[in-house]
Amino acid sequence: MDIRILGSGNAGQVPVWGCHCVACERAKQDVSFRRGPCSLEIRTERGVTLIDAGFTDLAERYEFDEIQRIVLTHFHMDHVQGLFHLRWSERPEKIPVFRPDDEKGTDDLYKHSGVLDFQTPFVPFNKVEFDDFSITPLPLFHSKITLGYLIEKNNFTLAYLTDTVGLPDTTHTFLANRALDCLILDCSEPPMPSAPRNHNDINLALWVYNTLKPKSMILTHISHRLDCWLIENEASLPDGIIIARDGMSVA
Amino acid sequence: MDIRILGSGNAGQVPVWGCHCVACERAKQDVSFRRGPCSLEIRTERGVTLIDAGFTDLAERYEFDEIQRIVLTHFHMDHVQGLFHLRWSERPEKIPVFRPDDEKGTDDLYKHSGVLDFQTPFVPFNKVEFDDFSITPLPLFHSKITLGYLIEKNNFTLAYLTDTVGLPDTTHTFLANRALDCLILDCSEPPMPSAPRNHNDINLALWVYNTLKPKSMILTHISHRLDCWLIENEASLPDGIIIARDGMSVA
Ligand SMILES: [Mn+2]
Ligand SMILES: [Mn+2]
Ligand SMILES: [Mn+2]
Ligand SMILES: [Mn+2]
Ligand SMILES: [Zn+2]
Ligand SMILES: [Zn+2]
């Protein structure tokens, strides 16, 4: 099983259009610092599972037959905008799309689902066994109904938690009882004087790190503001914390 | 004034994901045959006006300061999906976005409009004078409230009419009274046995050509089905009809 950060950015991505901050200028000069829409690729011998579909060039990145399933965290546009074009594939096979229990979805995605086969919504904490790994949906705190996922294969455990501000008690307790090899966590902002509204800042991310004690933690959903802060302050973070980069291998 | 077809494709674009038809294979081999989301670029000494924003790489194509305004035909995703990321620019200047009178727009675009400054909706047939050219909004027949545009500068007249199936009488009569230098028209499909639902086929496009008699007519919003048909049948079309290509100069 190969797991890769596909995109590590927030909704504005890095570089932000028209921005001349240090982080955005760096990303314009060296594309390896660019941050696309927050998403994860899980590749096994059987194919690719995408967690979220905010990249709009998925048709160029993946052959149709390569995509085994898509798992959505929530229906904000930066996590689903890549589906509006993909759905018009005329292949007779459908692609199963797993999702939280959000009746509306967004725009006409449910109404004209095309090749996307939206599955019965996940039930929080109900583990689902795929043929190559298992996944347990975990409620998060966000402005839309949002799920994080615990991914398990043999003895390897990975939690993918975005978008969220802090963690609901139920999810926190559930994860505190597990030994996590890796935790990939929303951390959109540098330390803020008061808790942000929909995403973690560095302070909240450190609280999650210190209370769940994963072997390693990868920060994702990163804004240009956090990138600017990291350029000055990354060394101050604990050793087990890693900053996501687009394309980075996780396991 | 330089006018360029930015994208000439329908919502599925060309190549369609996972399709192996002649048109899609040709577009994979030669990128000049690719068709992106249907849109137009108007460039004057003052900057760029975009008609529609379905391309999701507009931040790479244009500097922030280059975009003077965006004019939307309607709120289908293939015409607006490029705005979801652009809006998060943090520049203090706003970009005026002109639009039909569609109260809902789509998703949270009005609610979180960011740097997009949605203007009071256009009134059909009311000519608006910009500083470098004028534009007259024209109602079209489509599954959402949709406007085409008559663009006029000095003696040059261009009608941009997509997405539409046929033309409303009011719009048809309005245009029949004008000498059109160029008409860019939705033609998504090859000839169909009965009229299609939301877009023109070749039969309807020819009816528009024969009744409005523009000096030239450019077919756009093209599907891979129409491309396949054109590969066999383009020579049968009247001389004044041109097939759009992405990036093609119009005037
Ligand atoms: Mn997000
Ligand atoms: Mn979100
Ligand atoms: Mn369209
Ligand atoms: Mn449309
Ligand atoms: Zn920046
Ligand atoms: Zn095709």
Coordinates of C-alpha atoms and ligand atoms in Angstrom, one line a residue:
Chain A
M1 CA 0.0 0.0 0.0
D2 CA 1.5 3.4 -1.1
I3 CA -0.1 6.5 0.4
R4 CA 0.7 9.9 -1.0
I5 CA -0.4 13.4 -0.2
L6 CA -1.9 14.5 -3.4
G7 CA -2.6 18.1 -2.4
S8 CA -1.7 19.9 0.8
G9 CA -3.3 23.3 0.4
N10 CA -6.3 25.1 1.7
A11 CA -9.1 26.4 -0.5
G12 CA -7.1 29.3 -1.8
Q13 CA -4.1 27.1 -2.6
V14 CA -0.5 28.3 -2.7
P15 CA 0.4 30.5 -4.5
V16 CA -2.7 32.6 -3.9
W17 CA -3.8 34.5 -7.0
G18 CA -2.2 37.9 -7.0
C19 CA -0.3 37.4 -3.7
H20 CA 3.3 38.5 -3.4
C21 CA 4.0 37.1 0.1
V22 CA 7.2 35.1 0.7
A23 CA 5.4 31.8 0.6
C24 CA 3.5 32.6 -2.7
E25 CA 6.6 34.0 -4.4
R26 CA 8.6 30.8 -3.4
A27 CA 5.8 28.6 -4.8
K28 CA 5.8 30.6 -8.1
Q29 CA 9.6 30.1 -8.4
D30 CA 9.8 26.5 -7.3
V31 CA 6.7 24.4 -8.2
S32 CA 7.5 21.9 -5.5
F33 CA 6.3 24.4 -3.0
R34 CA 2.9 24.8 -4.6
R35 CA -0.1 23.5 -2.6
G36 CA -3.1 22.1 -4.5
P37 CA -6.5 21.1 -3.0
C38 CA -6.1 18.9 0.1
S39 CA -6.4 15.3 -0.9
L40 CA -4.8 11.8 -0.5
E41 CA -4.0 9.0 -2.8
I42 CA -4.0 5.4 -1.6
R43 CA -2.6 2.9 -4.1
T44 CA -2.7 -0.9 -3.7
E45 CA -2.2 -3.7 -6.2
R46 CA -6.0 -3.3 -7.0
G47 CA -6.0 0.4 -7.9
V48 CA -6.2 3.8 -6.5
T49 CA -8.5 5.2 -3.8
L50 CA -8.8 8.9 -3.7
I51 CA -9.7 10.7 -0.6
D52 CA -11.3 13.9 -1.9
A53 CA -11.3 15.2 -5.5
G54 CA -10.4 18.9 -5.4
F55 CA -7.8 18.7 -8.2
T56 CA -9.4 19.5 -11.5
D57 CA -6.9 17.6 -13.6
L58 CA -7.7 14.1 -12.2
A59 CA -8.6 12.9 -15.8
E60 CA -4.9 13.6 -16.7
R61 CA -3.5 12.1 -13.6
Y62 CA -5.4 8.8 -13.7
E63 CA -6.6 6.4 -16.3
F64 CA -10.3 5.7 -15.8
D65 CA -9.6 2.0 -15.0
E66 CA -7.1 3.0 -12.4
I67 CA -9.6 4.6 -10.0
Q68 CA -11.1 2.0 -7.7
R69 CA -13.2 4.4 -5.6
I70 CA -13.4 8.0 -4.3
V71 CA -14.0 8.7 -0.7
L72 CA -15.2 12.2 0.2
T73 CA -14.6 14.0 3.5
H74 CA -17.3 16.7 2.8
F75 CA -18.9 18.7 0.0
H76 CA -16.9 22.0 0.1
M77 CA -15.9 22.9 -3.3
D78 CA -12.1 22.6 -2.7
H79 CA -12.7 18.9 -2.0
V80 CA -15.1 18.0 -4.8
Q81 CA -14.6 20.5 -7.6
G82 CA -12.7 17.9 -9.7
L83 CA -15.8 15.7 -10.0
F84 CA -17.9 18.1 -12.2
H85 CA -15.9 17.2 -15.3
L86 CA -15.0 13.6 -14.5
R87 CA -18.7 12.6 -14.1
W88 CA -19.3 13.0 -17.8
S89 CA -17.2 10.0 -18.7
E90 CA -19.4 7.7 -20.8
R91 CA -17.9 4.5 -19.6
P92 CA -20.4 1.9 -18.6
E93 CA -18.6 1.0 -15.4
K94 CA -19.4 3.4 -12.5
I95 CA -17.0 4.7 -9.9
P96 CA -18.2 4.1 -6.3
V97 CA -18.1 7.4 -4.3
F98 CA -18.3 7.2 -0.6
R99 CA -19.4 10.2 1.5
P100 CA -20.7 11.6 4.7
D101 CA -24.5 11.9 5.2
D102 CA -25.0 15.2 3.5
E103 CA -28.3 15.2 1.8
K104 CA -27.6 18.2 -0.4
G105 CA -24.1 17.5 -1.6
T106 CA -23.4 20.5 -3.8
D107 CA -24.9 22.0 -7.0
D108 CA -26.3 19.3 -9.3
L109 CA -23.7 16.6 -8.4
Y110 CA -26.3 14.1 -7.1
K111 CA -28.9 15.0 -9.8
H112 CA -26.5 14.5 -12.7
S113 CA -24.1 12.0 -11.2
G114 CA -23.0 10.5 -14.5
V115 CA -20.3 7.9 -13.9
L116 CA -20.2 8.6 -10.2
D117 CA -22.0 6.0 -8.1
F118 CA -22.8 7.7 -4.8
Q119 CA -23.0 5.1 -2.1
T120 CA -25.3 5.0 1.0
P121 CA -23.7 7.5 3.3
F122 CA -21.1 6.2 5.8
V123 CA -22.2 5.7 9.4
P124 CA -19.8 7.3 11.8
F125 CA -17.5 4.8 13.6
N126 CA -18.8 1.9 11.5
K127 CA -15.7 0.3 10.0
V128 CA -16.0 -0.6 6.3
E129 CA -13.8 -3.4 5.0
F130 CA -12.6 -2.8 1.4
D131 CA -10.8 -5.6 -0.3
D132 CA -7.4 -4.1 0.3
F133 CA -7.8 -2.1 3.5
S134 CA -10.4 -0.9 6.0
I135 CA -11.7 2.6 6.7
T136 CA -13.6 3.9 9.7
P137 CA -15.4 7.2 9.3
L138 CA -14.9 9.7 12.2
P139 CA -17.0 12.9 12.7
L140 CA -15.1 16.2 12.6
F141 CA -16.0 19.8 13.5
H142 CA -16.5 21.9 10.4
S143 CA -19.1 24.2 8.7
K144 CA -20.4 21.2 6.7
I145 CA -21.0 17.6 7.7
T146 CA -17.5 16.3 7.5
L147 CA -15.8 12.9 8.1
G148 CA -12.2 12.1 8.8
Y149 CA -11.0 8.5 8.2
L150 CA -9.0 5.9 10.1
I151 CA -7.3 3.8 7.5
E152 CA -6.1 0.3 8.7
K153 CA -4.1 -2.4 6.9
N154 CA -2.6 -5.2 8.9
N155 CA -0.8 -3.4 11.7
F156 CA -0.6 0.0 10.0
T157 CA -2.9 2.7 11.2
L158 CA -3.3 6.1 9.6
A159 CA -5.8 8.8 10.6
Y160 CA -6.7 11.4 8.0
L161 CA -8.5 14.3 9.6
T162 CA -9.4 17.3 7.5
D163 CA -11.3 19.7 7.5
T164 CA -11.7 20.3 11.2
V165 CA -11.3 22.7 14.1
G166 CA -10.2 20.7 17.1
L167 CA -11.9 17.3 17.3
P168 CA -15.3 16.1 18.6
D169 CA -14.9 14.3 22.0
T170 CA -16.2 11.0 20.4
T171 CA -13.6 11.1 17.7
H172 CA -10.9 12.1 20.1
T173 CA -11.7 9.3 22.5
F174 CA -11.9 6.8 19.7
L175 CA -8.5 7.7 18.5
A176 CA -6.9 8.0 21.9
N177 CA -7.6 4.3 22.3
R178 CA -5.5 3.4 19.2
A179 CA -1.8 3.5 18.6
L180 CA -1.6 5.7 15.5
D181 CA 1.4 5.2 13.1
C182 CA 0.5 8.5 11.4
L183 CA -1.9 11.3 11.8
I184 CA -2.6 13.7 8.9
L185 CA -4.2 16.7 10.4
D186 CA -5.8 20.0 9.2
C187 CA -3.6 22.8 10.2
S188 CA -4.5 25.8 8.0
E189 CA -3.3 28.7 10.1
P190 CA -0.3 29.9 12.2
P191 CA -1.0 30.3 15.9
M192 CA -4.0 32.6 16.4
P193 CA -4.9 34.7 19.4
S194 CA -8.3 32.9 19.7
A195 CA -9.4 29.6 18.2
P196 CA -10.2 29.9 14.5
R197 CA -13.7 29.1 13.1
N198 CA -13.4 26.1 10.8
H199 CA -9.8 24.9 10.7
N200 CA -7.0 24.2 13.1
D201 CA -4.2 26.6 13.8
I202 CA -0.8 25.5 15.1
N203 CA -2.0 25.7 18.7
L204 CA -5.0 23.3 18.1
A205 CA -2.8 21.0 16.0
L206 CA -0.3 20.8 18.9
W207 CA -3.0 20.0 21.3
V208 CA -4.2 17.1 19.1
Y209 CA -0.5 15.9 18.8
N210 CA 0.1 16.0 22.5
T211 CA -3.1 14.3 23.4
L212 CA -3.3 11.6 20.7
K213 CA 0.5 11.0 20.6
P214 CA 0.8 9.5 17.1
K215 CA 4.2 8.2 16.0
S216 CA 4.3 11.0 13.5
M217 CA 1.9 13.8 12.5
I218 CA 1.7 15.5 9.1
L219 CA 0.1 19.0 8.9
T220 CA -2.0 19.6 5.8
H221 CA -4.6 22.0 4.4
I222 CA -2.0 24.6 4.7
S223 CA -2.6 28.3 3.8
H224 CA 0.1 30.8 2.6
R225 CA -0.2 32.4 6.0
L226 CA 0.9 29.2 7.7
D227 CA 3.7 28.8 5.1
C228 CA 5.0 32.3 5.9
W229 CA 5.0 31.4 9.6
L230 CA 6.7 28.1 9.0
I231 CA 9.5 29.8 7.0
E232 CA 10.4 31.5 10.2
N233 CA 9.3 29.1 12.9
E234 CA 9.3 25.5 11.6
A235 CA 12.3 24.6 13.8
S236 CA 10.3 25.3 16.9
L237 CA 7.9 22.4 16.2
P238 CA 8.3 19.0 17.9
D239 CA 10.4 16.5 16.0
G240 CA 7.5 14.2 15.2
I241 CA 5.7 16.8 13.2
I242 CA 6.1 17.0 9.4
I243 CA 4.8 19.6 7.0
A244 CA 2.9 18.1 4.1
R245 CA 4.1 18.8 0.5
D246 CA 2.2 17.9 -2.6
G247 CA 3.2 14.5 -3.8
M248 CA 4.9 13.5 -0.6
S249 CA 4.9 9.8 0.3
V250 CA 3.3 8.9 3.6
A251 CA 3.7 5.2 3.8
Chain B
M1 CA -9.4 44.5 -29.5
D2 CA -8.3 40.9 -29.7
I3 CA -10.9 38.3 -29.2
R4 CA -9.9 34.7 -28.7
I5 CA -11.8 31.4 -28.0
L6 CA -10.4 30.3 -24.7
G7 CA -12.3 27.0 -24.5
S8 CA -14.5 25.4 -27.1
G9 CA -15.7 22.2 -25.3
N10 CA -18.9 21.1 -23.7
A11 CA -19.1 20.1 -20.0
G12 CA -17.4 16.8 -20.6
Q13 CA -14.5 18.5 -22.5
V14 CA -12.4 16.7 -25.1
P15 CA -10.9 14.2 -24.5
V16 CA -13.6 12.7 -22.3
W17 CA -12.2 10.8 -19.4
G18 CA -11.8 7.1 -20.3
C19 CA -13.1 7.5 -23.9
H20 CA -11.3 5.9 -26.8
C21 CA -13.3 7.4 -29.7
V22 CA -11.5 8.9 -32.7
A23 CA -11.9 12.4 -31.5
C24 CA -10.7 11.7 -28.0
E25 CA -7.7 9.7 -29.1
R26 CA -6.8 12.5 -31.5
A27 CA -7.0 15.1 -28.7
K28 CA -4.8 12.9 -26.5
Q29 CA -2.2 12.7 -29.2
D30 CA -2.3 16.3 -30.3
V31 CA -3.2 18.8 -27.5
S32 CA -4.3 21.4 -30.1
F33 CA -7.4 19.3 -30.5
R34 CA -8.3 19.4 -26.8
R35 CA -11.4 21.3 -25.9
G36 CA -11.6 23.0 -22.5
P37 CA -14.6 24.7 -20.9
C38 CA -16.4 27.0 -23.3
S39 CA -15.2 30.6 -22.8
L40 CA -14.0 33.7 -24.5
E41 CA -11.2 36.2 -23.9
I42 CA -11.6 39.8 -25.0
R43 CA -8.3 41.8 -24.7
T44 CA -8.1 45.6 -25.1
E45 CA -5.4 48.1 -24.1
R46 CA -7.2 48.3 -20.8
G47 CA -7.1 44.6 -19.9
V48 CA -8.9 41.3 -20.3
T49 CA -12.6 40.6 -20.1
L50 CA -13.4 37.0 -19.7
I51 CA -16.8 35.6 -20.8
D52 CA -17.2 32.6 -18.5
A53 CA -14.7 31.0 -16.1
G54 CA -14.8 27.3 -16.5
F55 CA -11.1 26.9 -16.8
T56 CA -9.6 26.1 -13.4
D57 CA -6.2 27.4 -14.2
L58 CA -7.1 31.0 -14.7
A59 CA -4.7 32.0 -11.9
E60 CA -1.9 30.7 -14.1
R61 CA -3.2 32.1 -17.3
Y62 CA -3.7 35.7 -16.0
E63 CA -2.1 38.1 -13.6
F64 CA -4.6 39.5 -11.1
D65 CA -4.1 43.0 -12.5
E66 CA -4.8 41.8 -16.0
I67 CA -8.4 40.8 -15.4
Q68 CA -10.7 43.8 -15.9
R69 CA -14.0 42.0 -15.5
I70 CA -15.7 38.7 -15.8
V71 CA -19.0 38.3 -17.6
L72 CA -21.0 35.1 -16.9
T73 CA -23.5 33.5 -19.3
H74 CA -25.0 31.3 -16.6
F75 CA -24.2 29.4 -13.4
H76 CA -23.7 25.9 -14.8
M77 CA -20.5 24.5 -13.3
D78 CA -18.6 24.2 -16.6
H79 CA -18.9 28.0 -16.9
V80 CA -18.1 29.1 -13.3
Q81 CA -15.9 26.3 -11.8
G82 CA -12.8 28.3 -12.2
L83 CA -14.1 31.0 -9.8
F84 CA -14.1 28.8 -6.6
H85 CA -10.4 29.1 -6.2
L86 CA -9.8 32.6 -7.7
R87 CA -12.2 34.2 -5.2
W88 CA -9.8 33.6 -2.3
S89 CA -7.3 36.1 -3.6
E90 CA -6.6 38.6 -0.8
R91 CA -6.1 41.6 -3.0
P92 CA -8.0 44.7 -1.8
E93 CA -9.2 45.4 -5.4
K94 CA -12.3 43.5 -6.4
I95 CA -13.1 42.0 -9.8
P96 CA -16.5 43.0 -11.2
V97 CA -18.5 40.0 -12.2
F98 CA -21.5 40.6 -14.5
R99 CA -24.2 38.0 -14.6
P100 CA -27.8 37.0 -15.6
D101 CA -30.5 37.5 -13.0
D102 CA -30.1 34.1 -11.3
E103 CA -30.8 34.6 -7.6
K104 CA -29.2 31.3 -6.5
G105 CA -26.0 31.3 -8.5
T106 CA -24.4 28.1 -7.4
D107 CA -23.1 26.6 -4.2
D108 CA -21.7 29.3 -1.8
L109 CA -20.3 31.6 -4.5
Y110 CA -22.5 34.6 -3.6
K111 CA -22.2 33.9 0.1
H112 CA -18.4 33.7 0.1
S113 CA -17.6 35.9 -2.9
G114 CA -14.2 37.0 -1.8
V115 CA -12.6 39.1 -4.4
L116 CA -15.5 38.7 -6.8
D117 CA -17.7 41.7 -6.9
F118 CA -21.1 40.4 -8.3
Q119 CA -22.8 43.3 -10.0
T120 CA -26.5 44.0 -10.2
P121 CA -27.8 41.4 -12.8
F122 CA -28.0 42.4 -16.4
V123 CA -31.3 43.5 -17.9
P124 CA -31.9 41.7 -21.2
F125 CA -31.5 43.9 -24.2
N126 CA -30.2 46.8 -22.1
K127 CA -26.9 47.8 -23.7
V128 CA -24.1 48.4 -21.3
E129 CA -21.2 50.6 -22.3
F130 CA -17.8 49.6 -20.9
D131 CA -14.9 51.9 -21.4
D132 CA -13.6 49.9 -24.3
F133 CA -16.6 48.2 -26.0
S134 CA -20.3 47.7 -25.4
I135 CA -22.2 44.5 -24.6
T136 CA -25.9 43.8 -24.9
P137 CA -27.3 40.8 -22.9
L138 CA -29.6 38.5 -24.9
P139 CA -31.8 35.8 -23.4
L140 CA -31.1 32.2 -24.5
F141 CA -33.0 28.9 -24.1
H142 CA -31.3 26.7 -21.6
S143 CA -32.0 24.7 -18.4
K144 CA -30.7 27.7 -16.3
I145 CA -31.3 31.4 -16.7
T146 CA -28.7 32.1 -19.5
L147 CA -27.6 35.1 -21.4
G148 CA -25.8 35.5 -24.7
Y149 CA -24.0 38.7 -25.5
L150 CA -23.8 41.1 -28.5
I151 CA -20.4 42.7 -28.4
E152 CA -19.9 45.9 -30.3
K153 CA -16.9 48.1 -30.9
N154 CA -17.0 50.8 -33.6
N155 CA -18.4 49.0 -36.6
F156 CA -17.5 45.5 -35.4
T157 CA -20.3 43.3 -34.1
L158 CA -20.0 39.8 -32.6
A159 CA -22.7 37.7 -31.0
Y160 CA -21.6 35.1 -28.5
L161 CA -24.5 32.7 -27.9
T162 CA -23.9 29.7 -25.6
D163 CA -25.5 27.7 -24.0
T164 CA -28.7 27.5 -25.9
V165 CA -31.1 25.2 -27.9
G166 CA -32.4 27.3 -30.8
L167 CA -33.0 31.0 -29.9
P168 CA -35.9 32.8 -28.2
D169 CA -38.0 34.8 -30.7
T170 CA -37.0 38.1 -29.0
T171 CA -33.3 37.4 -29.3
H172 CA -33.7 36.1 -32.9
T173 CA -35.6 39.2 -34.0
F174 CA -33.1 41.5 -32.2
L175 CA -30.2 39.9 -34.0
A176 CA -32.0 39.6 -37.4
N177 CA -32.0 43.4 -37.5
R178 CA -28.2 43.6 -37.1
A179 CA -25.4 42.9 -39.6
L180 CA -23.3 40.4 -37.7
D181 CA -19.6 40.2 -38.5
C182 CA -19.3 37.0 -36.5
L183 CA -21.7 34.7 -34.6
I184 CA -20.2 32.3 -32.1
L185 CA -22.9 29.7 -31.4
D186 CA -23.4 26.7 -29.2
C187 CA -23.3 23.5 -31.3
S188 CA -22.7 20.6 -29.0
E189 CA -24.1 17.7 -31.1
P190 CA -24.1 16.2 -34.6
P191 CA -27.4 16.2 -36.4
M192 CA -30.0 14.5 -34.2
P193 CA -33.3 12.9 -35.3
S194 CA -35.2 15.2 -32.9
A195 CA -34.3 18.5 -31.4
P196 CA -31.9 18.1 -28.4
R197 CA -32.9 19.4 -24.9
N198 CA -30.4 22.0 -23.9
H199 CA -27.9 22.6 -26.7
N200 CA -27.9 23.0 -30.4
D201 CA -27.2 20.2 -32.8
I202 CA -25.9 20.9 -36.4
N203 CA -29.5 21.1 -37.7
L204 CA -30.4 23.9 -35.3
A205 CA -27.1 25.7 -35.8
L206 CA -27.7 25.7 -39.6
W207 CA -31.1 27.1 -39.1
V208 CA -29.6 30.0 -37.0
Y209 CA -26.9 30.5 -39.7
N210 CA -29.4 30.6 -42.5
T211 CA -31.9 32.9 -40.8
L212 CA -29.4 35.4 -39.2
K213 CA -26.8 35.3 -42.1
P214 CA -23.7 36.4 -40.1
K215 CA -20.6 37.0 -42.2
S216 CA -19.1 34.0 -40.4
M217 CA -20.2 31.6 -37.8
I218 CA -18.0 29.8 -35.3
L219 CA -19.4 26.6 -33.7
T220 CA -18.4 26.1 -30.1
H221 CA -19.4 24.1 -26.9
I222 CA -18.4 21.1 -29.0
S223 CA -18.7 17.5 -27.7
H224 CA -16.6 14.5 -28.7
R225 CA -19.7 13.3 -30.5
L226 CA -19.7 16.3 -32.7
D227 CA -15.9 16.1 -33.3
C228 CA -16.4 12.5 -34.5
W229 CA -19.1 13.6 -36.9
L230 CA -17.0 16.5 -38.1
I231 CA -14.0 14.3 -38.9
E232 CA -16.2 12.6 -41.5
N233 CA -18.6 15.5 -42.5
E234 CA -16.9 18.9 -42.0
A235 CA -16.6 19.4 -45.8
S236 CA -20.4 19.3 -46.1
L237 CA -20.9 22.5 -44.0
P238 CA -21.4 25.9 -45.7
D239 CA -18.2 27.9 -46.3
G240 CA -18.9 30.6 -43.7
I241 CA -19.0 28.1 -40.9
I242 CA -15.9 27.6 -38.8
I243 CA -15.2 25.0 -36.1
A244 CA -13.8 26.6 -32.9
R245 CA -10.5 25.5 -31.5
D246 CA -9.1 26.4 -28.1
G247 CA -6.9 29.5 -28.4
M248 CA -8.3 30.5 -31.8
S249 CA -8.3 34.2 -32.7
V250 CA -11.7 35.5 -33.6
A251 CA -11.0 39.2 -34.4
Ligands
MN1 MN -11.0 22.5 2.6
MN2 MN -14.1 22.6 4.1
MN3 MN -22.1 24.5 -20.9
MN4 MN -25.1 25.1 -19.5
ZN5 ZN 0.6 34.6 -0.3
ZN6 ZN -14.7 10.5 -27.0

